[in-house]
Coordinates of C-alpha atoms in Angstrom, one line a residue:
M319 CA -28.8 13.3 12.0
R320 CA -29.3 12.6 8.4
H321 CA -27.2 9.7 7.3
V322 CA -26.8 6.9 4.8
I323 CA -25.9 3.2 5.0
A324 CA -22.7 2.1 3.2
L325 CA -21.9 -1.5 2.6
D326 CA -18.7 -2.9 1.0
V327 CA -19.2 -6.7 0.2
G328 CA -16.1 -8.8 -0.3
G329 CA -15.5 -12.4 -1.0
T330 CA -15.4 -13.4 2.6
G331 CA -16.3 -10.4 4.7
M332 CA -18.5 -7.2 4.6
K333 CA -17.5 -3.8 5.9
A334 CA -20.3 -1.3 6.7
A335 CA -20.8 2.2 8.0
L336 CA -23.3 4.8 8.7
V337 CA -22.1 7.9 6.9
A338 CA -23.0 11.6 7.5
A339 CA -23.4 14.1 4.7
D340 CA -19.9 15.5 5.4
G341 CA -18.4 12.0 4.9
A342 CA -17.9 11.3 8.7
L343 CA -18.2 7.7 9.6
L344 CA -20.8 7.6 12.4
H345 CA -20.6 3.9 13.0
Q346 CA -18.5 1.1 11.5
A347 CA -19.1 -2.7 11.6
R348 CA -17.8 -5.9 10.0
R349 CA -19.4 -9.3 9.3
A350 CA -18.6 -12.5 7.4
T351 CA -20.5 -13.0 4.1
G352 CA -21.3 -16.6 5.0
R353 CA -20.4 -17.7 1.5
E354 CA -19.7 -21.3 2.7
R355 CA -23.5 -21.7 3.1
G356 CA -24.1 -20.7 -0.5
P357 CA -25.2 -17.6 -2.5
D358 CA -28.7 -17.4 -1.1
A359 CA -27.2 -17.2 2.4
V360 CA -24.8 -14.4 1.3
V361 CA -27.7 -12.4 0.0
E362 CA -29.7 -12.9 3.2
N363 CA -26.7 -11.9 5.3
I364 CA -26.4 -8.6 3.3
L365 CA -30.1 -7.9 3.7
G366 CA -30.0 -8.7 7.4
F367 CA -26.9 -6.6 8.0
A368 CA -28.4 -3.6 6.2
A369 CA -31.6 -4.0 8.3
E370 CA -29.6 -4.0 11.5
L371 CA -27.8 -0.8 10.4
R372 CA -31.1 0.8 9.6
A373 CA -32.4 0.0 13.1
L374 CA -29.2 1.3 14.7
G375 CA -29.6 4.6 12.8
V376 CA -33.2 4.9 14.1
E377 CA -32.0 4.2 17.6
R378 CA -29.1 6.6 17.6
F379 CA -30.2 9.4 15.4
G380 CA -34.0 9.2 15.6
E381 CA -34.5 8.5 11.9
P382 CA -33.7 5.7 9.4
A383 CA -31.0 6.1 6.8
A384 CA -32.0 8.3 3.9
A385 CA -30.5 5.9 1.3
A386 CA -27.9 3.1 1.0
G387 CA -24.9 2.5 -1.2
V388 CA -23.6 -1.0 -1.8
A389 CA -20.3 -2.1 -3.4
V390 CA -20.0 -5.7 -4.6
P391 CA -17.4 -7.7 -6.6
G392 CA -17.7 -9.3 -10.0
I393 CA -19.8 -8.2 -12.9
V394 CA -22.3 -5.4 -11.9
D395 CA -25.1 -3.9 -13.9
E396 CA -25.2 -0.6 -12.1
E397 CA -28.0 0.8 -14.2
R398 CA -30.4 -2.1 -13.5
G399 CA -29.1 -2.6 -10.0
V400 CA -28.2 -6.2 -10.6
A401 CA -25.2 -8.2 -9.3
A402 CA -24.8 -10.1 -12.5
Y403 CA -21.9 -12.5 -11.5
A404 CA -19.4 -13.1 -8.8
A405 CA -17.3 -16.2 -8.9
N406 CA -16.2 -15.9 -5.3
L407 CA -19.8 -15.5 -4.0
G408 CA -21.5 -17.9 -6.4
W409 CA -24.3 -15.6 -7.4
R410 CA -25.8 -14.8 -10.8
D411 CA -28.3 -12.1 -11.7
V412 CA -29.2 -11.1 -8.2
P413 CA -31.5 -8.0 -8.2
L414 CA -29.7 -6.7 -5.1
R415 CA -30.7 -3.1 -5.4
D416 CA -34.4 -3.9 -5.4
L417 CA -34.1 -6.5 -2.6
L418 CA -32.3 -4.0 -0.4
A419 CA -34.7 -1.1 -1.3
K420 CA -37.6 -3.3 -0.3
R421 CA -36.0 -4.4 3.0
L422 CA -34.9 -0.9 3.9
G423 CA -37.7 1.2 2.5
S424 CA -35.2 3.7 1.0
P425 CA -33.5 4.2 -2.3
V426 CA -30.3 2.1 -2.9
A427 CA -27.3 2.5 -5.3
L428 CA -25.4 -0.5 -6.4
G429 CA -21.8 -0.3 -7.6
H430 CA -18.7 -2.4 -8.5
D431 CA -16.3 -2.7 -5.7
V432 CA -13.2 -1.3 -7.4
R433 CA -15.0 1.5 -9.2
T434 CA -16.6 2.4 -5.8
G435 CA -13.3 2.4 -4.1
G436 CA -11.9 4.5 -6.9
L437 CA -14.7 7.0 -6.5
A438 CA -13.7 7.6 -2.9
E439 CA -10.0 7.8 -3.7
G440 CA -10.7 10.3 -6.5
R441 CA -13.0 12.6 -4.6
I442 CA -11.6 12.4 -1.0
G443 CA -8.4 10.4 -1.2
A444 CA -5.2 10.4 -3.2
G445 CA -6.8 11.7 -6.3
R446 CA -8.6 14.7 -4.7
G447 CA -8.5 17.7 -7.0
A448 CA -7.4 15.6 -10.1
D449 CA -9.8 16.0 -13.0
R450 CA -8.6 12.7 -14.5
F451 CA -7.3 9.7 -12.5
F452 CA -6.8 6.0 -12.9
F453 CA -7.1 3.9 -9.7
V454 CA -5.4 0.5 -9.7
P455 CA -5.6 -1.8 -6.7
L456 CA -3.1 -4.6 -6.7
G457 CA -4.7 -7.4 -4.7
T458 CA -5.7 -11.0 -5.4
G459 CA -6.3 -9.7 -8.9
I460 CA -5.9 -6.4 -10.6
A461 CA -8.7 -4.1 -11.8
G462 CA -9.0 -0.4 -12.3
A463 CA -11.3 2.6 -12.0
I464 CA -11.3 5.5 -14.6
G465 CA -12.1 8.8 -12.9
I466 CA -13.4 11.7 -14.9
D467 CA -14.5 15.0 -13.2
G468 CA -15.5 13.4 -9.9
R469 CA -17.3 10.3 -11.3
V470 CA -16.1 6.9 -12.3
E471 CA -16.7 5.5 -15.8
A472 CA -18.4 2.1 -15.9
G473 CA -18.3 1.7 -19.7
A474 CA -21.1 0.6 -22.1
H475 CA -21.3 -2.9 -20.5
G476 CA -19.8 -2.4 -17.1
F477 CA -16.3 -3.6 -17.9
A478 CA -14.4 -0.3 -18.1
G479 CA -11.0 -0.3 -16.3
E480 CA -10.2 -4.0 -16.4
I481 CA -6.5 -3.4 -16.8
G482 CA -5.7 -6.8 -15.1
H483 CA -6.7 -8.5 -18.4
I484 CA -4.4 -6.4 -20.7
V485 CA -2.0 -9.0 -22.2
V486 CA 1.5 -7.8 -21.3
R487 CA 3.3 -11.1 -22.0
P488 CA 1.8 -12.7 -25.1
G489 CA 1.8 -16.5 -24.8
G490 CA 2.6 -16.3 -21.1
I491 CA 0.9 -17.7 -18.0
P492 CA -2.7 -18.9 -18.6
C493 CA -5.4 -16.7 -17.1
P494 CA -8.8 -17.9 -15.9
C495 CA -10.3 -15.3 -18.3
G496 CA -9.1 -17.5 -21.2
Q497 CA -6.1 -15.4 -22.3
R498 CA -2.4 -15.9 -21.7
G499 CA 0.0 -13.4 -20.1
C500 CA -2.5 -11.1 -18.5
L501 CA -1.2 -8.4 -16.2
E502 CA -2.8 -9.8 -13.1
R503 CA -1.0 -13.1 -13.6
L504 CA 2.3 -11.3 -13.2
A505 CA 1.8 -8.2 -11.0
S506 CA -1.0 -8.8 -8.6
A507 CA -0.2 -9.5 -4.9
S508 CA -1.2 -13.1 -5.3
A509 CA 1.0 -13.5 -8.4
V510 CA 4.1 -12.1 -6.6
S511 CA 3.3 -14.3 -3.6
Q512 CA 3.2 -17.4 -5.8
A513 CA 6.4 -16.5 -7.7
W514 CA 8.3 -15.8 -4.5
A515 CA 7.1 -18.9 -2.8
E516 CA 8.4 -20.9 -5.7
A517 CA 11.7 -19.0 -5.8
C518 CA 12.5 -19.3 -2.1
G519 CA 11.1 -22.8 -1.6
D520 CA 8.7 -21.8 1.2
P521 CA 5.0 -22.4 0.2
R522 CA 3.9 -20.0 3.0
A523 CA 5.9 -17.0 1.7
D524 CA 3.9 -14.1 0.3
A525 CA 4.3 -10.8 -1.4
A526 CA 5.0 -9.0 1.9
D527 CA 7.8 -11.5 2.5
C528 CA 9.2 -10.8 -1.0
A529 CA 9.2 -7.1 -0.4
K530 CA 11.2 -7.6 2.9
A531 CA 13.6 -9.8 1.1
V532 CA 14.0 -7.1 -1.7
E533 CA 14.8 -4.6 1.0
S534 CA 17.5 -6.9 2.5
G535 CA 19.2 -7.3 -0.9
D536 CA 18.1 -10.8 -1.7
A537 CA 18.9 -11.3 -5.4
R538 CA 16.2 -13.9 -6.0
A539 CA 13.5 -11.6 -4.5
Q540 CA 14.8 -8.6 -6.5
A541 CA 14.4 -10.7 -9.7
V542 CA 10.8 -11.7 -8.8
W543 CA 10.0 -8.1 -7.8
Q544 CA 11.5 -6.5 -10.9
E545 CA 9.6 -8.9 -13.2
A546 CA 6.3 -7.8 -11.5
V547 CA 7.3 -4.1 -11.7
D548 CA 8.2 -4.4 -15.4
A549 CA 4.9 -6.1 -16.2
L550 CA 2.9 -3.5 -14.2
A551 CA 4.7 -0.7 -15.9
D552 CA 3.9 -2.1 -19.3
G553 CA 0.2 -2.3 -18.4
L554 CA 0.1 1.2 -16.9
V555 CA 1.8 2.7 -19.9
T556 CA -0.9 1.1 -22.1
A557 CA -3.5 2.6 -19.8
L558 CA -2.1 6.1 -19.7
T559 CA -1.7 6.1 -23.5
L560 CA -5.4 5.4 -23.8
L561 CA -6.7 7.5 -20.9
D562 CA -4.1 10.3 -20.4
P563 CA -4.8 10.5 -16.6
R564 CA -3.3 13.3 -14.5
T565 CA -2.8 10.9 -11.5
L566 CA -2.2 7.1 -11.3
I567 CA -3.3 5.9 -7.9
I568 CA -1.9 2.5 -6.9
G569 CA -3.5 0.6 -4.0
G570 CA -4.1 -2.9 -2.7
G571 CA -1.8 -5.2 -0.8
L572 CA 1.2 -4.8 -3.0
A573 CA 1.2 -1.0 -2.5
E574 CA 1.8 -1.5 1.2
A575 CA 5.5 -2.1 0.3
G576 CA 5.7 1.7 -0.1
E577 CA 8.8 3.0 -1.9
T578 CA 10.0 -0.5 -2.4
L579 CA 7.3 -0.6 -5.1
F580 CA 6.9 3.0 -6.0
A581 CA 10.5 4.0 -6.6
P582 CA 11.2 1.3 -9.2
L583 CA 7.7 1.6 -10.7
R584 CA 8.0 5.3 -11.3
E585 CA 11.3 4.7 -13.0
A586 CA 10.0 1.9 -15.1
V587 CA 7.1 3.9 -16.3
R588 CA 9.3 6.9 -17.0
R589 CA 11.6 4.8 -19.2
R590 CA 8.6 3.6 -21.2
V591 CA 6.9 6.8 -22.0
T592 CA 7.7 8.6 -25.3
F593 CA 5.1 11.2 -26.4
Q594 CA 2.8 10.6 -23.4
K595 CA 2.6 12.9 -20.5
L596 CA 4.0 11.3 -17.3
P597 CA 1.3 11.3 -14.6
S598 CA 1.8 11.5 -10.9
I599 CA 2.1 8.0 -9.5
V600 CA 0.9 7.9 -5.9
P601 CA -0.2 5.4 -3.2
A602 CA -3.9 5.1 -2.4
A603 CA -4.8 7.1 0.8
L604 CA -7.9 5.4 2.2
G605 CA -6.8 1.8 2.6
D606 CA -9.6 -0.7 3.3
T607 CA -12.1 2.0 4.1
A608 CA -12.2 3.1 0.4
G609 CA -15.1 0.8 -0.5
C610 CA -17.3 1.9 2.4
L611 CA -16.6 5.5 1.8
G612 CA -17.3 5.1 -1.9
A613 CA -20.5 3.3 -1.2
G614 CA -21.5 6.2 1.0
L615 CA -20.7 8.6 -1.8
L616 CA -23.0 6.5 -4.1
A617 CA -25.8 6.9 -1.6
W618 CA -25.4 10.6 -1.2
D619 CA -25.1 11.1 -5.0
L620 CA -28.4 9.1 -5.4
L621 CA -30.1 11.5 -3.0
N622 CA -28.8 14.5 -4.9
T623 CA -30.4 13.3 -8.1
S624 CA -34.1 13.4 -8.9
N625 CA -34.2 10.2 -10.9
F626 CA -33.4 7.4 -8.4
P627 CA -35.5 4.2 -8.6
E628 CA -38.7 4.0 -6.8
V629 CA -38.7 1.8 -3.7
A630 CA -40.6 -1.5 -4.3
T631 CA -43.5 -2.1 -1.9

């Protein structure tokens, strides 16, 4: 059976799959990145994991994977196939596409993790059928993926969609990016966790606990939650003013709160729009499989073009 390798590399773990042409996941696996042993160890773990998946494909299906797709965090130069920078993995300017292509003997596509997840959500998930969408996962930070006619826009320098660093509260909380009052410092899952831990006095409390407290009517939790919702609505209205998406797809850990998030968020966005067209605001559909599925789509897209990079020998 013709298949591709899909790899979704996170800060601490990797998710992988063998993916058929119809999108079926033929095999799934997980592995730690080994980042505690340094960036070189992470790269070697990725290469070794991919090689094992190739061998598994040969054993099960009688042929190696036709291509591979890899999603990584940080700054990614997709055109050159270089993982330029990732703070949580400690690497700089890793020619990951060429390293993998040489190890596997097949063409490789490299993508940014959020844009890759957005590609999957747009084509086969919550944005299926939408010609324009914006995917925003609310996790440790906040990023975004701009979907246009079945593809995701990377921008001229690979920074398109970085909604987490829109300043929504000028002069506010300092952000590691160097600005103050960035959206992700107020509305990410980690920001809500921190705010709720401080408000309730329990350092172990997190965003999920805050959502439960909101549902139970806790006034302190409702204040923390509303502050995050208002900041998120401000950022999203800026994005929809610029992008005019048909669908806003919200994912990540904070979206697991369901209507506890979506009901006030839809209302907050509705109150802020004036001339803009109000998009559908929907939860992501693919969960933590989005990155793998998107990496598989990258690989199949690569095979469907005639200009993929030659495999180094």
